GROMACS .gro file of C-alpha atoms in nm:
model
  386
    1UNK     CA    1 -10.146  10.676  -7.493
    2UNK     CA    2 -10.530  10.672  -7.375
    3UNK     CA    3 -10.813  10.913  -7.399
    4UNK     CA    4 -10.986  11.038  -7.713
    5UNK     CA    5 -10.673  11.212  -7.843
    6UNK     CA    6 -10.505  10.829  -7.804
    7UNK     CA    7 -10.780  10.678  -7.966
    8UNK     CA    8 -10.775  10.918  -8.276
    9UNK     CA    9 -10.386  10.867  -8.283
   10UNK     CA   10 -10.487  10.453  -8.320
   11UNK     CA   11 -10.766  10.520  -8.554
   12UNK     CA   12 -10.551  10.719  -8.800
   13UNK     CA   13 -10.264  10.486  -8.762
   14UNK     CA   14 -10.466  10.211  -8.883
   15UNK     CA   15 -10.646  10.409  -9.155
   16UNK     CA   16 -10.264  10.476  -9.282
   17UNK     CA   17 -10.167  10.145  -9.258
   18UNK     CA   18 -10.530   9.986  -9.505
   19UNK     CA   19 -10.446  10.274  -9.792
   20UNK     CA   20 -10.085  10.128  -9.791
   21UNK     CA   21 -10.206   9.787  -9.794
   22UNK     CA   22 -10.465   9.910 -10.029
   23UNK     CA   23 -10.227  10.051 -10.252
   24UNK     CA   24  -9.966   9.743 -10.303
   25UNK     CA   25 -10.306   9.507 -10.371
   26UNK     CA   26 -10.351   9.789 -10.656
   27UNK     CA   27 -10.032   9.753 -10.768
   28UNK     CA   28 -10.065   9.344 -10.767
   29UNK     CA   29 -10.409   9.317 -10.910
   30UNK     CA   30 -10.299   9.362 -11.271
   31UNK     CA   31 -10.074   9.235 -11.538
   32UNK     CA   32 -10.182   9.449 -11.788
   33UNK     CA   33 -10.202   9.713 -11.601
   34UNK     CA   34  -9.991  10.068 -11.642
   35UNK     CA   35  -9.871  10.095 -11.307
   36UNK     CA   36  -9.537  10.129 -11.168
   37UNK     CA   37  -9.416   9.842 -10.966
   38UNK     CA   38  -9.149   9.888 -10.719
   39UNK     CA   39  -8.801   9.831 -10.802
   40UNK     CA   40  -8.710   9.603 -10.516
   41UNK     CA   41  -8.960   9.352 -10.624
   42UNK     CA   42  -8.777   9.185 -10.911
   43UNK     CA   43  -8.397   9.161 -11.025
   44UNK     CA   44  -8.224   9.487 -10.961
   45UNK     CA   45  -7.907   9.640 -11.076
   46UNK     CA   46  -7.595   9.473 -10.993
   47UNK     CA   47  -7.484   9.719 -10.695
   48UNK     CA   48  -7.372   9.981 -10.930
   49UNK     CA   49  -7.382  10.349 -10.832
   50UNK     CA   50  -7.599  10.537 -11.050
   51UNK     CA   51  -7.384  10.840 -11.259
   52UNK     CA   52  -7.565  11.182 -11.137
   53UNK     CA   53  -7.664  11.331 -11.507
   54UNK     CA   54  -7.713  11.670 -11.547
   55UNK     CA   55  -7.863  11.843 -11.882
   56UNK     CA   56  -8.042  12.139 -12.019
   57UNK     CA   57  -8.384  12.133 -12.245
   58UNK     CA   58  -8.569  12.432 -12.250
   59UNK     CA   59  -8.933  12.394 -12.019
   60UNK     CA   60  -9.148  12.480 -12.266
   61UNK     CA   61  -9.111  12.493 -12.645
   62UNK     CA   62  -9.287  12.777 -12.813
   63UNK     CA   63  -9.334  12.826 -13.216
   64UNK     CA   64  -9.117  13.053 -13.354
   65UNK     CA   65  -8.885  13.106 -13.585
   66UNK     CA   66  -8.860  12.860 -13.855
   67UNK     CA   67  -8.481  12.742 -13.790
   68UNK     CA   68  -8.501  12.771 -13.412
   69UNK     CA   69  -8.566  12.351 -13.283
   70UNK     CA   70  -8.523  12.378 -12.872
   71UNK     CA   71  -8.623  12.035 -12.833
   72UNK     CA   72  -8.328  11.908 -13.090
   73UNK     CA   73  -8.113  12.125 -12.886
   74UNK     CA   74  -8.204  11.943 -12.546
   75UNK     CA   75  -8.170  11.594 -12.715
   76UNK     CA   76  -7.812  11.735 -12.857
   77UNK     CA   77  -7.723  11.794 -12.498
   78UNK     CA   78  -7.864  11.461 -12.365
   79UNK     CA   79  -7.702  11.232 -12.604
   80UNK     CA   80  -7.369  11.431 -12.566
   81UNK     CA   81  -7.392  11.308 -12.228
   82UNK     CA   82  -7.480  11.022 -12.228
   83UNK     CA   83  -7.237  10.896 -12.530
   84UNK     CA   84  -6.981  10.902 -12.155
   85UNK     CA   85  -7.197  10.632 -12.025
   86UNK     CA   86  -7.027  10.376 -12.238
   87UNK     CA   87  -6.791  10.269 -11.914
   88UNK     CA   88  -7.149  10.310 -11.694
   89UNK     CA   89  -7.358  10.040 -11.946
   90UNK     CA   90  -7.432   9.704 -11.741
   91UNK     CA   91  -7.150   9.491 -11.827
   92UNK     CA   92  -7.410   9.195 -11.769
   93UNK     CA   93  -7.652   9.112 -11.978
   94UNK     CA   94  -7.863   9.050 -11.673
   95UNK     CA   95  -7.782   9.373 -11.533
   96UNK     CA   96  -8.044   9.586 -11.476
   97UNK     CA   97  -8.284   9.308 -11.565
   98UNK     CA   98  -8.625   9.327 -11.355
   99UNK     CA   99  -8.839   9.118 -11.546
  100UNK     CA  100  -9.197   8.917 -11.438
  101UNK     CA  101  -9.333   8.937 -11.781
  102UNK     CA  102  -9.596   9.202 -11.627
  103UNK     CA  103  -9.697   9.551 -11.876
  104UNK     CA  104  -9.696   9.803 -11.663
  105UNK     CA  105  -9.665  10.246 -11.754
  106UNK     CA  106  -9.926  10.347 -11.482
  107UNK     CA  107 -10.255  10.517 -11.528
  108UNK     CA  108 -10.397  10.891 -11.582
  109UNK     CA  109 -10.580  11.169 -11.643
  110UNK     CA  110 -10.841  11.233 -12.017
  111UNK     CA  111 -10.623  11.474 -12.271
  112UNK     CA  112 -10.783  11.741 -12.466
  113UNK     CA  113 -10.886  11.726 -12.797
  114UNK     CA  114 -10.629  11.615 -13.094
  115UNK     CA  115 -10.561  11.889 -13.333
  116UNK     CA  116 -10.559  11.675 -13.642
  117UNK     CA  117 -10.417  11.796 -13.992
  118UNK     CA  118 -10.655  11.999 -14.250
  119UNK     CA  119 -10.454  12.051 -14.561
  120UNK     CA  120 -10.564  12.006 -14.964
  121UNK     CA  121 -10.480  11.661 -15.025
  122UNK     CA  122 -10.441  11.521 -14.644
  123UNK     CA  123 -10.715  11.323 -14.534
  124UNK     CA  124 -10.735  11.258 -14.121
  125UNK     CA  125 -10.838  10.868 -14.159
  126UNK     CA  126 -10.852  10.833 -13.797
  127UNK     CA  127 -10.787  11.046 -13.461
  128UNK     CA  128 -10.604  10.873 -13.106
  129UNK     CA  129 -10.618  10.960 -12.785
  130UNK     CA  130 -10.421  10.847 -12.416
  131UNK     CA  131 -10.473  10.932 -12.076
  132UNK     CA  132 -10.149  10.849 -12.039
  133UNK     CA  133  -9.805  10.733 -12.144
  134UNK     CA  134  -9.483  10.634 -12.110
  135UNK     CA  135  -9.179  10.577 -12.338
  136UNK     CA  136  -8.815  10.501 -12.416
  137UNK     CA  137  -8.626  10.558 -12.705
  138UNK     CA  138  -8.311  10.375 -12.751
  139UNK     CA  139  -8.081  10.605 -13.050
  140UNK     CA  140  -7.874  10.337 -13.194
  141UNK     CA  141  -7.560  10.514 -13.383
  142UNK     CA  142  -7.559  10.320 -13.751
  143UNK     CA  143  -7.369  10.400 -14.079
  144UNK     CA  144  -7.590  10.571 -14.337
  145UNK     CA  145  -7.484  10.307 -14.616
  146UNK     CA  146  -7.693  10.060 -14.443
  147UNK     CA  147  -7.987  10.338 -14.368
  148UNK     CA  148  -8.006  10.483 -14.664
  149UNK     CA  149  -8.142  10.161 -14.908
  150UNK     CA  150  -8.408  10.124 -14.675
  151UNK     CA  151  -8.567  10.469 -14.727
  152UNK     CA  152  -8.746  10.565 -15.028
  153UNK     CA  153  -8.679  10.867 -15.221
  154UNK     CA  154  -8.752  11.206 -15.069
  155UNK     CA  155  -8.638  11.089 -14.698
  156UNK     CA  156  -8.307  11.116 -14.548
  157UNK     CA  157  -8.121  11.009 -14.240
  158UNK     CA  158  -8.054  11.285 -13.979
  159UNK     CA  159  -7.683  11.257 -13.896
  160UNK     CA  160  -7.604  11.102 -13.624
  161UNK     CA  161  -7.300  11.385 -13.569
  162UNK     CA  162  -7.595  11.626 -13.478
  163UNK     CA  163  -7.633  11.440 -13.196
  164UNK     CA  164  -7.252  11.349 -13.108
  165UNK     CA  165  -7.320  11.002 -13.175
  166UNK     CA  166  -7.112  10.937 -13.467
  167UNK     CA  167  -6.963  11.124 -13.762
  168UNK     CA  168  -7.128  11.267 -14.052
  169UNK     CA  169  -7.154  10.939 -14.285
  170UNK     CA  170  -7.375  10.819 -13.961
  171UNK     CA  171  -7.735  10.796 -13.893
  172UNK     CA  172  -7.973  10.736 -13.588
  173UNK     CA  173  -8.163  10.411 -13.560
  174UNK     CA  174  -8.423  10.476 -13.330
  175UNK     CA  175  -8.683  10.152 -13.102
  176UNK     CA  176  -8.957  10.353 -13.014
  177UNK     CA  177  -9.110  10.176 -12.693
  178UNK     CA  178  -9.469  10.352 -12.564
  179UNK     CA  179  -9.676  10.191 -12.351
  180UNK     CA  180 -10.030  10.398 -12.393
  181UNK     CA  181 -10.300  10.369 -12.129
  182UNK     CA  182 -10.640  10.392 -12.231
  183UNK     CA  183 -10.602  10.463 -12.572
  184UNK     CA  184 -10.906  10.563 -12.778
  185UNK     CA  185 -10.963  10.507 -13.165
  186UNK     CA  186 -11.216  10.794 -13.295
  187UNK     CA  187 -11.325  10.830 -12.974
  188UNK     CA  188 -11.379  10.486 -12.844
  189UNK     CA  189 -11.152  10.312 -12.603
  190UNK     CA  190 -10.945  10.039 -12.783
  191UNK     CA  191 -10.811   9.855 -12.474
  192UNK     CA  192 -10.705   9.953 -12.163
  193UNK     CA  193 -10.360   9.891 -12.192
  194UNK     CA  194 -10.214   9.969 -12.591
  195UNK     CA  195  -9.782   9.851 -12.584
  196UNK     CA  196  -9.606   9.970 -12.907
  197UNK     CA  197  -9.275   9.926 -13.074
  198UNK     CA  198  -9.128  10.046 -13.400
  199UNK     CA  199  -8.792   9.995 -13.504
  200UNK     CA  200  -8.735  10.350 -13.706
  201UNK     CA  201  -8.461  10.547 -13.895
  202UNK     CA  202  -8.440  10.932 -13.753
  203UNK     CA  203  -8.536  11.111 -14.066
  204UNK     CA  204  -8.499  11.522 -14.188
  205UNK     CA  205  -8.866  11.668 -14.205
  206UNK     CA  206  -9.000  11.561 -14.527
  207UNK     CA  207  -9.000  11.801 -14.870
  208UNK     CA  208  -9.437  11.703 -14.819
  209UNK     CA  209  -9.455  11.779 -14.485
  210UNK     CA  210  -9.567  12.131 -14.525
  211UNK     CA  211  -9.801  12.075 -14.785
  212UNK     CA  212  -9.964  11.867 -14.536
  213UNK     CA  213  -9.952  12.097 -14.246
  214UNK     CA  214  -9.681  11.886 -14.079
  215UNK     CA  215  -9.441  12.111 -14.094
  216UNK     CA  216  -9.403  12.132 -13.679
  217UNK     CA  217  -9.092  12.300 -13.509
  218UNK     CA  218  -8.919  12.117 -13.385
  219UNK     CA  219  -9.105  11.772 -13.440
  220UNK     CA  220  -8.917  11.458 -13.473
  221UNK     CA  221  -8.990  11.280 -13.814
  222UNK     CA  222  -8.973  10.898 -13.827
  223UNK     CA  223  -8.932  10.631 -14.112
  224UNK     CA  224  -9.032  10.282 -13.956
  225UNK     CA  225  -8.909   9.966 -14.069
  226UNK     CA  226  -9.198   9.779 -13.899
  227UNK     CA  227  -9.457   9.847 -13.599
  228UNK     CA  228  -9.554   9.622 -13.365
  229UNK     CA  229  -9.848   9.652 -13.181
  230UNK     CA  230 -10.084   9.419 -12.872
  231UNK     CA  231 -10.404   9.592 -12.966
  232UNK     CA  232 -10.619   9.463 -13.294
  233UNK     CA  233 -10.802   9.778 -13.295
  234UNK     CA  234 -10.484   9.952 -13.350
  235UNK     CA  235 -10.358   9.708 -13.615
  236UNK     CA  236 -10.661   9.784 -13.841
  237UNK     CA  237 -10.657  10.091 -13.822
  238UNK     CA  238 -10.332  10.196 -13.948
  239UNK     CA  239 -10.403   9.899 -14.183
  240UNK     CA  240 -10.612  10.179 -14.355
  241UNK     CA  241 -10.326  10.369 -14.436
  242UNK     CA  242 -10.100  10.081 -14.553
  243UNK     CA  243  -9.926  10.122 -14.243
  244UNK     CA  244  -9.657   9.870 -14.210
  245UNK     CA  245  -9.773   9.684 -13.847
  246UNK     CA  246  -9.808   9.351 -13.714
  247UNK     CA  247 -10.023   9.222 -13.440
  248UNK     CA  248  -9.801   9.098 -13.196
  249UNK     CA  249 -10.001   8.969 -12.872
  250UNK     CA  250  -9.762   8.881 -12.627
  251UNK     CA  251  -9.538   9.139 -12.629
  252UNK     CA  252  -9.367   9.253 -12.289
  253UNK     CA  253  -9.309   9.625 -12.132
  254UNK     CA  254  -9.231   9.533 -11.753
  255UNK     CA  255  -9.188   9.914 -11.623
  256UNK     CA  256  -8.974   9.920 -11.231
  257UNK     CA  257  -8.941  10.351 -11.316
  258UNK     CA  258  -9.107  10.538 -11.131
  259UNK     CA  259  -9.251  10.879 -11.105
  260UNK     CA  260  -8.919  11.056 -11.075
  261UNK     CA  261  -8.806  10.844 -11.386
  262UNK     CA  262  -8.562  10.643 -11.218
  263UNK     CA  263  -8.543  10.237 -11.244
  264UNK     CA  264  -8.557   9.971 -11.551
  265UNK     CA  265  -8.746   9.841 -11.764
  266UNK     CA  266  -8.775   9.544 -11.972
  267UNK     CA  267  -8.887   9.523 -12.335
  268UNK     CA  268  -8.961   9.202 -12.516
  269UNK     CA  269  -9.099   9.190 -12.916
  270UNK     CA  270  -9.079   8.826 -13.024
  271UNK     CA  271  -9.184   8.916 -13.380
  272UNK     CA  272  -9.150   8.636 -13.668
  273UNK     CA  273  -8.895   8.766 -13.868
  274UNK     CA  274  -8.729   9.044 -13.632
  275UNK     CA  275  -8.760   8.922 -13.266
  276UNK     CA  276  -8.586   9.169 -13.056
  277UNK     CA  277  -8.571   9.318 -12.701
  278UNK     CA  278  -8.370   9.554 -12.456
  279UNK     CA  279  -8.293   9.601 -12.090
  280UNK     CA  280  -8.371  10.017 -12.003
  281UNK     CA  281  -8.235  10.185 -11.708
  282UNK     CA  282  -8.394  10.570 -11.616
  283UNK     CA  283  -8.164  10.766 -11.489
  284UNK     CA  284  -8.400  11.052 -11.369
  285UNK     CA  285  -8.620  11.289 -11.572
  286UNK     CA  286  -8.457  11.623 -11.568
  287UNK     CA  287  -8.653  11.884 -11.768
  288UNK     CA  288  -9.043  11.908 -11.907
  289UNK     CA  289  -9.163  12.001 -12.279
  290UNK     CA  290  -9.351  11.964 -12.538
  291UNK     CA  291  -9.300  11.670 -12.813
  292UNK     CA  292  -9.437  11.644 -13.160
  293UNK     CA  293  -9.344  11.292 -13.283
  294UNK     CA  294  -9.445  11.220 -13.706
  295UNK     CA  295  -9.386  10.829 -13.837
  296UNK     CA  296  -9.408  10.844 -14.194
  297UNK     CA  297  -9.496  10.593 -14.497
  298UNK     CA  298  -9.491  10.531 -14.857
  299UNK     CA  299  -9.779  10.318 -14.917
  300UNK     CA  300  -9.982  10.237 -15.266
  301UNK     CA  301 -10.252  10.424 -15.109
  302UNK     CA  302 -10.059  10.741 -15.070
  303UNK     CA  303  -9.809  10.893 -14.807
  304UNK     CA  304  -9.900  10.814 -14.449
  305UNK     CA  305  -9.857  11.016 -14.116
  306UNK     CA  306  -9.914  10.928 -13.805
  307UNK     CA  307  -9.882  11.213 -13.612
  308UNK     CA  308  -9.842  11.285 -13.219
  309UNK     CA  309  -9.875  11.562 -12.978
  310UNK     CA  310  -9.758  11.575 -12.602
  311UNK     CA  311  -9.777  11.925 -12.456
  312UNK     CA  312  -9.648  11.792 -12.118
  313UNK     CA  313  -9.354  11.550 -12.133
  314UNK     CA  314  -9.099  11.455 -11.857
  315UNK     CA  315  -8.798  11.332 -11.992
  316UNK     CA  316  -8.467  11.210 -11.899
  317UNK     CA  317  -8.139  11.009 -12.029
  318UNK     CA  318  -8.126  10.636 -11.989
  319UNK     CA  319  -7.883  10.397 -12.105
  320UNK     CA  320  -7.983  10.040 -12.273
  321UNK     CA  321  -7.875   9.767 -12.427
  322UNK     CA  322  -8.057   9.643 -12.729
  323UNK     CA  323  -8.069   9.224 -12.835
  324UNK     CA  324  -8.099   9.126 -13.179
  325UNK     CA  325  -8.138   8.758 -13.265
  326UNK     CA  326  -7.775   8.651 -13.512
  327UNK     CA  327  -7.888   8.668 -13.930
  328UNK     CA  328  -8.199   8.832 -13.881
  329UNK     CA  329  -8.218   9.224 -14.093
  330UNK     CA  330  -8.234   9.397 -13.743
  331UNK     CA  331  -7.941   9.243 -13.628
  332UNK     CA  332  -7.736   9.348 -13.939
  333UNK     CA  333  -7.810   9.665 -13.929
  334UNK     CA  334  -7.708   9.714 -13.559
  335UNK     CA  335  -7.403   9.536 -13.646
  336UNK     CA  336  -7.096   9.756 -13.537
  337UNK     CA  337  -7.329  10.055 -13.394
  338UNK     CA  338  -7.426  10.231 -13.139
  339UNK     CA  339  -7.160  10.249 -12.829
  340UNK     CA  340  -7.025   9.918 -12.940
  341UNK     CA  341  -7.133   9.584 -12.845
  342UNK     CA  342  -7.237   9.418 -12.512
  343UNK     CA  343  -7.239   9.035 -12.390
  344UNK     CA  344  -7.492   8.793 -12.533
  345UNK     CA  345  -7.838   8.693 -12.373
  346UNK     CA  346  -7.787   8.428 -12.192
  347UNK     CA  347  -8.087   8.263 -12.228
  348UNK     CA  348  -8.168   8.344 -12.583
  349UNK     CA  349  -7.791   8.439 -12.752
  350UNK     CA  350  -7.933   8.723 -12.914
  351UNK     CA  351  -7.632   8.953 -12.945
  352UNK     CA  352  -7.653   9.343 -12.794
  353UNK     CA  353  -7.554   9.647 -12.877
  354UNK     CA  354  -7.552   9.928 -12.586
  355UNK     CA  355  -7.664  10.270 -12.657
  356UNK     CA  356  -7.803  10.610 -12.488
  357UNK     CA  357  -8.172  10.629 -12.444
  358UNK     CA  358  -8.449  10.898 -12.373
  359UNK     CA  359  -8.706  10.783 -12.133
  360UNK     CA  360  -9.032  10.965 -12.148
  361UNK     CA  361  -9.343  11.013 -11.917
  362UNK     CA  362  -9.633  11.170 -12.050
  363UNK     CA  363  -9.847  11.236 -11.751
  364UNK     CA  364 -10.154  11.401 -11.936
  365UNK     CA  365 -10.158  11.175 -12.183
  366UNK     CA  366 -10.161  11.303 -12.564
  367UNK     CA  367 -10.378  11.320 -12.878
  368UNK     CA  368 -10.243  11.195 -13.250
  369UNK     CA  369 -10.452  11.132 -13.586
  370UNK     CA  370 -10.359  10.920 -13.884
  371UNK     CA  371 -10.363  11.168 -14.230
  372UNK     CA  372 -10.335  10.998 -14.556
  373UNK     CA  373 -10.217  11.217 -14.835
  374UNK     CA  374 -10.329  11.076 -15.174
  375UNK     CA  375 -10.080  11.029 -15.486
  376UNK     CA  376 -10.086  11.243 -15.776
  377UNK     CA  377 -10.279  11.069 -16.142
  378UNK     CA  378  -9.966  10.868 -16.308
  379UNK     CA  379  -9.823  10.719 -15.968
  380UNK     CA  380  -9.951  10.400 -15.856
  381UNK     CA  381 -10.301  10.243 -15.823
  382UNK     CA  382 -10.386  10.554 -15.537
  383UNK     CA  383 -10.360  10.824 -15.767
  384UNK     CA  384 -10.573  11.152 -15.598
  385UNK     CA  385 -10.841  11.140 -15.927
  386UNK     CA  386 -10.930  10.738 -15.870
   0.00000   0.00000   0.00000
């Protein structure tokens, strides 16, 4: 081609080919970055054919009447679904694998302000902010005898039969993987990149959660066992609260989903006493929402919430397998749950469990505080009147 229309034709051809260029040196030049890396670039699935999933949420939730919960109704549907995937889960342990120890949930946009809770006796220690997020929650089918000790009095497991996991005498043990980008502490950027964990027992909405102004349709209440978070700014500050957490550096979220919700990812929490991890594979987001998200604790200081709001959230099934080092308290109580167990870690021996995820992208971020209601005079050192 010649002339000045050929010339243009060359010009923009070129201009195409530096943004793409451009683009993959983005996509290299971090590893603690939250962007998506492609799924050919590491290990991929073992030549299965993805299952085509189809399931209903409502688009938006709205709040009305008291009983109504739209979003429990979606994840009803979900897990229903994806309890059939048992056949489906990676009969490798290396299945699905795509791991270059690289963090990676991808970048976004500022949120709007949190709406923090304002209630007699709550007191909002300290307000969070993302630009953006991304998360997957693997629900692990348990029996309630083993939930149940490890819950004070006043929570209780959500059967696990409400979700066509299990029966009645079962509850939901619930990892909580987010990967937060540019999270912000009172207003004040912590770190760039923010990767969080917390192993968690799906819990009924509190008898104290209206009293506090928690009371959220539709929310989904949390009782963690620990939390492990890669950012010190974090760590103190739901120190404050007596928050349960441990500052865990090196832990590993290497993301391959991308914006359609579709690939794996690779989680890796080598805590002390509870090392675990878990191979994720996306199967597609399939509906937008809104989702409320409370973690709850019984501290000396009082009763903590950490509280969560995403008005936009893609979501979509996923199916994992979760690997639990032998003897440790995590790997008892996954011990004959979930959709029954997979094949050993070759590398490590922790023993797996598979079970039907949710996998989350929060593409305007979201906005949280941390409320600390005080104790009553007569129980414990953080009575309200001291």
């Amino acid at each position: 081609m010649s002339g000045p229309g050929g010339h243009r034709a060359r010009r923009a051809a070129h201009l195409q080919q530096s943004d793409r260029r451009a683009v993959a040196a983005r996509r290299r030049a971090s590893r603690d970055g939250c962007e998506f890396t492609p799924p050919g670039a590491g290990r991929t699935e073992n030549g299965r054919a993805l299952l085509t999933l189809r399931w209903h949420m409502h688009p938006f939730r709205t709040r009305g009447r008291r009983g109504s919960n739209p979003a429990a109704t979606g994840l009803l549907a979900l897990l229903t679904t994806l309890v059939a995937l048992l056949a489906a889960v990676p009969a490798s342990a290396n299945a699905g694998r795509t791991e270059d120890r690289a963090n990676s949930c991808r970048s976004g946009i500022d949120r709007t302000a949190a709406e923090p809770a304002a209630a007699p006796g709550a007191r909002v220690l300290h307000d969070y902010r993302m630009s953006f997020a991304t998360e997957m929650a693997n629900a692990v089918r348990v029996d309630k005898s083993k939930l149940i000790p490890l819950l004070p009095e006043g929570y209780e497991p959500v059967p696990a039969s409400a979700f066509g996991l299990g029966s009645e005498n079962d509850g939901v043990f619930v990892f909580v993987n987010v990967c937060n980008e540019n999270f912000s502490i009172d207003g004040k950027v912590s770190q760039r990149t923010s990767l969080v964990n917390i192993p968690s027992i799906l819990v009924r909405e509190p008898a104290g959660a209206a009293a506090a102004g928690l009371d959220i349709p539709g929310a989904f209440h949390i009782y963690p066992l620990d939390i492990y978070i890669d950012d010190r700014a974090y760590v103190d500050s739901l120190r404050s609260a007596d928050m349960p957490v441990h500052f865990i550096p090196d832990i590993t979220h290497d993301r391959r989903i991308d914006d359609a919700g579709v690939g794996n990812l690779t989680v890796r929490v080598p805590a002390r006493k509870n090392p675990f991890h878990s191979l994720n594979e996306g199967l597609g987001f399939t509906s937008t929402g809104r989702v409320d998200v409370i973690v709850w604790y019984e501290g000396d200081k009082g009763t903590a919430a950490l509280t969560f709001r995403f008005d936009v959230a893609q979501q979509g099934p996923a199916r994992s397998q979760v690997f639990t080092k032998p003897g440790t308290k995590l790997n008892r109580i996954l011990s004959g749950g979930g959709l029954g167990s997979g094949p050993p870690d070759p590398e490590t021996g922790f023993e797996s469990i598979q079970a039907p995820s949710i996998s989350f992208q929060y593409p305007q971020g979201g906005s949280g505080s941390l409320v600390l209601i005080k104790k009553p005079c007569g129980y414990g050192p953080g009575c309200a009147e001291q």
